[in-house]
PDB file of C-alpha atoms in Angstrom:
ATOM      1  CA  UNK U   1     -61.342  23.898  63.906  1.00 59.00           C
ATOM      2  CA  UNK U   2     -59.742  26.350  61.629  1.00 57.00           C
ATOM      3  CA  UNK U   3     -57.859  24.582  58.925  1.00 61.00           C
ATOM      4  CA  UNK U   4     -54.537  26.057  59.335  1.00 58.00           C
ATOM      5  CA  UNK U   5     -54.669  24.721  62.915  1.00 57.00           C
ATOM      6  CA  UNK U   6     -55.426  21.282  61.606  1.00 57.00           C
ATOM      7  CA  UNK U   7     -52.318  21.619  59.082  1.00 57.00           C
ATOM      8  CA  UNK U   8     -50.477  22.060  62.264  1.00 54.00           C
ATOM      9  CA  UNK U   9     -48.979  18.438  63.027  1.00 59.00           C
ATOM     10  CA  UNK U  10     -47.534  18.320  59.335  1.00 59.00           C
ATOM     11  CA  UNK U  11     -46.798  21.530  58.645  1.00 55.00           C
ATOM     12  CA  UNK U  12     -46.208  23.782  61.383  1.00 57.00           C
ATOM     13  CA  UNK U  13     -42.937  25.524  62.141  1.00 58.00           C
ATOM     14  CA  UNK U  14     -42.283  23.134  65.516  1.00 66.00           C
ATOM     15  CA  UNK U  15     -42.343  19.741  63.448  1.00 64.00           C
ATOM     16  CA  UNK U  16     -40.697  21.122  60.402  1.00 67.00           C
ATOM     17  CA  UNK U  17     -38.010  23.518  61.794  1.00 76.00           C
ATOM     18  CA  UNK U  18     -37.486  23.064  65.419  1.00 82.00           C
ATOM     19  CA  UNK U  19     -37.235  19.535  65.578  1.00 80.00           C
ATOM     20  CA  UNK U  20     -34.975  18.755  62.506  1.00 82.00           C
ATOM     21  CA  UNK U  21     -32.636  21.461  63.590  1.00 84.00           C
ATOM     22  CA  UNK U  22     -32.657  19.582  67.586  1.00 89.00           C
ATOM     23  CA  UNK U  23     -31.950  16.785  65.944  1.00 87.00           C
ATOM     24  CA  UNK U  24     -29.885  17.248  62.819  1.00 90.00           C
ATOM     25  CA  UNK U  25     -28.638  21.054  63.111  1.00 91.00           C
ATOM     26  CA  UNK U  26     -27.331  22.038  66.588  1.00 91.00           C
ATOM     27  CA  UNK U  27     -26.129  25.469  65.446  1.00 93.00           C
ATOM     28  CA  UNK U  28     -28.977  26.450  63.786  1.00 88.00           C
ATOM     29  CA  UNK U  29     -31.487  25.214  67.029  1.00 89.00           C
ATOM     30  CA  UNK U  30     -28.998  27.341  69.572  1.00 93.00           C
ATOM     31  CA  UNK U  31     -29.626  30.359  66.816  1.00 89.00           C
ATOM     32  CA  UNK U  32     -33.702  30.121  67.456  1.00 86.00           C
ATOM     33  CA  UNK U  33     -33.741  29.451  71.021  1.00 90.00           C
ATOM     34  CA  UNK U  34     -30.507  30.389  72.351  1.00 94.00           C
ATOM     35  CA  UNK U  35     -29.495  27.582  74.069  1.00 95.00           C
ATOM     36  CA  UNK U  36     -28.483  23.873  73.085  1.00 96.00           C
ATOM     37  CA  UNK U  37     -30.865  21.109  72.852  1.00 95.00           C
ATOM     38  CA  UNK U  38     -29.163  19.431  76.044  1.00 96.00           C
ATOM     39  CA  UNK U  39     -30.463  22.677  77.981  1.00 97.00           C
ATOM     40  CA  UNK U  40     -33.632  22.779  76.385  1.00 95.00           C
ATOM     41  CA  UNK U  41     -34.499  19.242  77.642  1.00 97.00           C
ATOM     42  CA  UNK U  42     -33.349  20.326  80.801  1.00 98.00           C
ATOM     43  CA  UNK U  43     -35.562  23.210  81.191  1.00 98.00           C
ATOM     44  CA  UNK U  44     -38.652  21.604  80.067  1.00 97.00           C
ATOM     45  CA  UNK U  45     -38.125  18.757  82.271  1.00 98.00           C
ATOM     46  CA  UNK U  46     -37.914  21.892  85.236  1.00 98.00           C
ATOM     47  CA  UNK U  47     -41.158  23.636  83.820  1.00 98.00           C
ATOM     48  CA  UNK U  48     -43.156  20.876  81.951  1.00 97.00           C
ATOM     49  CA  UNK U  49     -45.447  20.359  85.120  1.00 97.00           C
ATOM     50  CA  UNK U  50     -46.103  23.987  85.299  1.00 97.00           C
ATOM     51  CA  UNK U  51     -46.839  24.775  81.825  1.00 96.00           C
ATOM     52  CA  UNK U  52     -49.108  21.924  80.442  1.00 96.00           C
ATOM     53  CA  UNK U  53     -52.575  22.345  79.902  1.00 94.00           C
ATOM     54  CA  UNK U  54     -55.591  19.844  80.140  1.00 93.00           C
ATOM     55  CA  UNK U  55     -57.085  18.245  77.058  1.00 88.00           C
ATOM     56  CA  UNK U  56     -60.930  19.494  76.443  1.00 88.00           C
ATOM     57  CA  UNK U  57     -63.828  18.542  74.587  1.00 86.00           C
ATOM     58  CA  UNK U  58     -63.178  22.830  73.100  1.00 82.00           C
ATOM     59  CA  UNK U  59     -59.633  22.168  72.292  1.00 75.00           C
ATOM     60  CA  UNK U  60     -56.584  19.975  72.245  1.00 74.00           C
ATOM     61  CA  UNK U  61     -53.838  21.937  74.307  1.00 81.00           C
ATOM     62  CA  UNK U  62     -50.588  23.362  72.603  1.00 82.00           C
ATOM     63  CA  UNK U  63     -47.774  20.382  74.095  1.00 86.00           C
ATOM     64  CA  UNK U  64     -45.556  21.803  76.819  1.00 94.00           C
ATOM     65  CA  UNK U  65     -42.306  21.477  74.659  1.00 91.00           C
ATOM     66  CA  UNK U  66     -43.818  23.794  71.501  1.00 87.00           C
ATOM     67  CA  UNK U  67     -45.543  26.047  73.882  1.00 90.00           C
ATOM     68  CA  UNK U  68     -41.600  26.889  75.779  1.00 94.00           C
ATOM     69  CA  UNK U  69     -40.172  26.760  72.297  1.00 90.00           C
ATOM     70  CA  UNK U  70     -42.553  29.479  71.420  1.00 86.00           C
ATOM     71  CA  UNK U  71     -41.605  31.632  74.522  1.00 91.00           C
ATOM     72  CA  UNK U  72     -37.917  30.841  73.967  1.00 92.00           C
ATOM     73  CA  UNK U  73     -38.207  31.898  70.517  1.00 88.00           C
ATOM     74  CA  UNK U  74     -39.870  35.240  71.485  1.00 89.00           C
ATOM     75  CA  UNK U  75     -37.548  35.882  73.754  1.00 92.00           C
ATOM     76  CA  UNK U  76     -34.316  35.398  72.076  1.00 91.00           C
ATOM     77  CA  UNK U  77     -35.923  37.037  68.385  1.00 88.00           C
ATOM     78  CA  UNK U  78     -38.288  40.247  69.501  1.00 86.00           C
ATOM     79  CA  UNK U  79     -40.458  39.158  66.939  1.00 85.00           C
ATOM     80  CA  UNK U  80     -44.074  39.591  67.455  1.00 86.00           C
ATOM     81  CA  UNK U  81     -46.664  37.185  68.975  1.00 84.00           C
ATOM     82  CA  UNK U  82     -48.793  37.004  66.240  1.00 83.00           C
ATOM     83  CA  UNK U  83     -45.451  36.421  63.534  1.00 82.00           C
ATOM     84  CA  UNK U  84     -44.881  33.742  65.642  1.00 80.00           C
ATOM     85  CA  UNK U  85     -48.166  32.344  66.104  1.00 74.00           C
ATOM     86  CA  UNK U  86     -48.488  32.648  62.574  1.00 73.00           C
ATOM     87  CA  UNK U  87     -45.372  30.302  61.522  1.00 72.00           C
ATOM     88  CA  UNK U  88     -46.297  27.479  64.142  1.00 70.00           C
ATOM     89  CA  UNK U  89     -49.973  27.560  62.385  1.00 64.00           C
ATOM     90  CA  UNK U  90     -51.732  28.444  65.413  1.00 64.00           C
ATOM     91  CA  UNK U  91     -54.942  31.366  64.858  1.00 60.00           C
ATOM     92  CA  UNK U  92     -53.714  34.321  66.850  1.00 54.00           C
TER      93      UNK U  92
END
């Protein structure tokens, strides 16, 4: 495992950003994704099936909810897959 990835649970962009703005800082989590974390749950709960991956003895999967916050937040910014990749901490 590359040891960014394994920095990932502590320090990635997901459990330092996205979830303290969900839960603390509406404004700023409709300013990343574009919508409210009321339609976010929503959605998931619509897609979650569809989008999950099974666990392997290569890799642990990227979890359904950072893996449509990642598409949300390329969607909504235009930045690049790699930036992205990059400030979640996974190897692009």
């Amino acid at each position: 495992m590359h040891p960014e990835v394994a920095k990932r649970e502590k320090q990635g962009g997901f459990i330092n950003l996205i979830q303290r703005y969900k839960a603390s800082y509406p404004d700023s989590y409709f300013g990343a994704l574009r919508m409210t974390p009321a339609q976010f749950d929503h959605l998931l709960s619509l897609v979650e099936a569809h989008i999950t991956k099974e666990t392997t003895n290569m890799r642990m999967p990227i979890d359904p909810s950072q893996r449509l916050t990642l598409t949300l937040m390329y969607l909504a910014s235009g930045d690049s897959v790699k930036l992205l990749a990059m400030s979640f901490r996974y190897i692009y």
